[in-house]
Amino acid sequence: MLKNKKHIIFDWNGTLVDDAWIFVDILNVLLNARDLNTITIKQYRDQFCFPIKSFYKNLGVDISKKSFLKLEGEFIREYAKRMYQPQLFKNVPKLLSELLNAGFSLSILSASNEKILCDLVEYYKLTNCFDYVRGVNNYGANGKMDSGCSLLKKISHHKNEILMIGDTDYDYEVAIKLGLDSILVSHGHQSMNKLRKLTNNIVNSLDDIGCDYP
């Protein structure tokens, strides 16, 4: 998996931090308030997609501009109260340390708001592991591709020496557009069945990545 690679770009939500469950908790509060059916974690992982508006539309949410802005604001306020509750996936600090010791350099590329992202990376005491931490300048998960282009300009390695690791179809699509190889983990925001429609480069957890150094 890591043969001939020198730099690894990690997604954040659902890849390094186990936070799908809290997204479901908050989502169900919003759905209840709108008299809509709630969703289980399994249903969420089978249905979650980008753009976010499409996901909400499939749940019956009114995604007209005014209504969606209201929903987005409600989600952000609730998330801000609970953003430190999720835990890192098992062995994440150990894996990052092993990768650094093996000579890899690391970055984060996320569709999360960059300020929130940096706060979380610092909270989990991972800031020193990464050369760059890049998010987006909004709260709607828009602009990851642009952030990725900006990030690649900072990384000194050739594209064929860079690997992206994420947990969604969005990560896969961004990697393709950036010209990068990618691996998806099936423990995050999308299920194995959903990811299998895209690629065979899938692992069950990050433990499966740390076992094959060049």
Short mmCIF file of C-alpha atoms in Angstrom, two decimals, residues 17 45 49 55-56 71 73 84 121 148 152 183 202 206 211:
data_model
loop_
_atom_site.label_atom_id
_atom_site.label_comp_id
_atom_site.label_asym_id
_atom_site.label_seq_id
_atom_site.Cartn_x
_atom_site.Cartn_y
_atom_site.Cartn_z
CA VAL A 17 -11.56 10.37 14.50
CA ARG A 45 -23.41 4.93 6.60
CA CYS A 49 -23.09 11.22 0.37
CA PHE A 55 -28.07 13.57 1.49
CA TYR A 56 -30.50 15.81 3.35
CA LEU A 71 -30.62 23.73 9.43
CA GLY A 73 -26.80 26.82 11.65
CA TYR A 84 -14.73 17.06 21.67
CA VAL A 121 -6.15 18.37 15.91
CA GLY A 148 -6.34 20.03 -1.93
CA LEU A 152 -0.28 20.02 -3.12
CA ILE A 183 -7.00 4.07 0.11
CA ILE A 202 -10.32 -0.50 0.87
CA LEU A 206 -6.10 1.99 9.91
CA CYS A 211 1.69 -3.10 8.42
#
